[in-house]
Short mmCIF file of C-alpha atoms in Angstrom, two decimals:
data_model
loop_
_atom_site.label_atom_id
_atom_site.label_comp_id
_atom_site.label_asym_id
_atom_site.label_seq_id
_atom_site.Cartn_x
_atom_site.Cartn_y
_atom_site.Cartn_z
CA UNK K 6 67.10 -120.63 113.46
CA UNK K 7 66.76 -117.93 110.51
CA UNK K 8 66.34 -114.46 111.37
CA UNK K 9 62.65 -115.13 109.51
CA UNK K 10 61.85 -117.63 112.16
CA UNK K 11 62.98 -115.79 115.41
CA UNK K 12 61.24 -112.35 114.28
CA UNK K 13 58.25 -114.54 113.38
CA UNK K 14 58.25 -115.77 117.18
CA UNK K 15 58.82 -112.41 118.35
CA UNK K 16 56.13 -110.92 116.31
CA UNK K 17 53.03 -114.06 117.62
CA UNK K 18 54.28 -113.22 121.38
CA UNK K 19 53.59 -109.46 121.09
CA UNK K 20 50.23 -110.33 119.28
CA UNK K 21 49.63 -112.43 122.07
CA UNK K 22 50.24 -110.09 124.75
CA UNK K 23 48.72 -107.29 122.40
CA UNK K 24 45.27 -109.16 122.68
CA UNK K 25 45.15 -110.76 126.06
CA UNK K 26 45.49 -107.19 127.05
CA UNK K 27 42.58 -106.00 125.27
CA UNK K 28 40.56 -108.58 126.26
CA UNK K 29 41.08 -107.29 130.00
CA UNK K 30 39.93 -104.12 129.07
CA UNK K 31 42.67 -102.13 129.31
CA UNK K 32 45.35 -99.93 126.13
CA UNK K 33 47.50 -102.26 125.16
CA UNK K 34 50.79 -101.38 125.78
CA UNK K 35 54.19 -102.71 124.89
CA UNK K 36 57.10 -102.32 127.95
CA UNK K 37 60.73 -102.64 126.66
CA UNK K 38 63.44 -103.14 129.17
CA UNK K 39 67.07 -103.04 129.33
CA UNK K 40 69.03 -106.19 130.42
CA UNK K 41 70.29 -105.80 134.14
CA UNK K 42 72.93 -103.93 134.67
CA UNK K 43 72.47 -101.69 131.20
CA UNK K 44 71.58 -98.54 130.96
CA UNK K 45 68.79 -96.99 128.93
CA UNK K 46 68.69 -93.99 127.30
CA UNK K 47 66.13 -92.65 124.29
CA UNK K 48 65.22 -96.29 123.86
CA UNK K 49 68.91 -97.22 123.61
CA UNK K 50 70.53 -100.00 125.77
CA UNK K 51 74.28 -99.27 126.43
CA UNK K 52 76.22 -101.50 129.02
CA UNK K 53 79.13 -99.98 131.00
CA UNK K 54 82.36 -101.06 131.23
CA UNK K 55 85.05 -99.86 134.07
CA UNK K 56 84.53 -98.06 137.28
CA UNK K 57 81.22 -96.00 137.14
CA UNK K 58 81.54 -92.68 138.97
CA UNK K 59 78.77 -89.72 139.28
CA UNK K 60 79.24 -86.39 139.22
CA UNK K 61 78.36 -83.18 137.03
CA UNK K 62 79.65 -82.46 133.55
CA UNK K 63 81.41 -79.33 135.17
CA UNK K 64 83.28 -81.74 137.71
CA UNK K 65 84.10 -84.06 135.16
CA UNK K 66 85.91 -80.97 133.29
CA UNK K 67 87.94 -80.14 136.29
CA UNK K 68 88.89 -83.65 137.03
CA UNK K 69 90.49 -83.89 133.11
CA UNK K 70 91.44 -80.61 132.77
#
């Protein structure tokens, strides 16, 4: 498929869910997720690799430093 086709799709399935929401009565709103096991940020998608550890920026600088 052309990018033309597959942004056409995309574009009749958000209409679609655009205006089956209005007709319930309720703002029509559009709900992007990330894939599982990605993590959003500012509307950005970023998948992890390696061992994910938490911790403050501060520990992180004592850790490398």
């Amino acid at each position: 498929e052309s990018v033309f086709s597959t942004s056409l799709y995309l574009g009749i399935i958000c209409s679609r869910i655009t205006f089956i929401t209005m007709l319930a009565g309720q703002k029509a709103a559009l709900v992007l997720a990330c894939p599982y096991e990605w993590v959003g940020y500012h509307n950005v998608c970023y998948y992890l690799l390696g061992q994910q550890e938490q911790g403050s920026w501060d520990w992180k600088l004592e850790s490398v430093g």
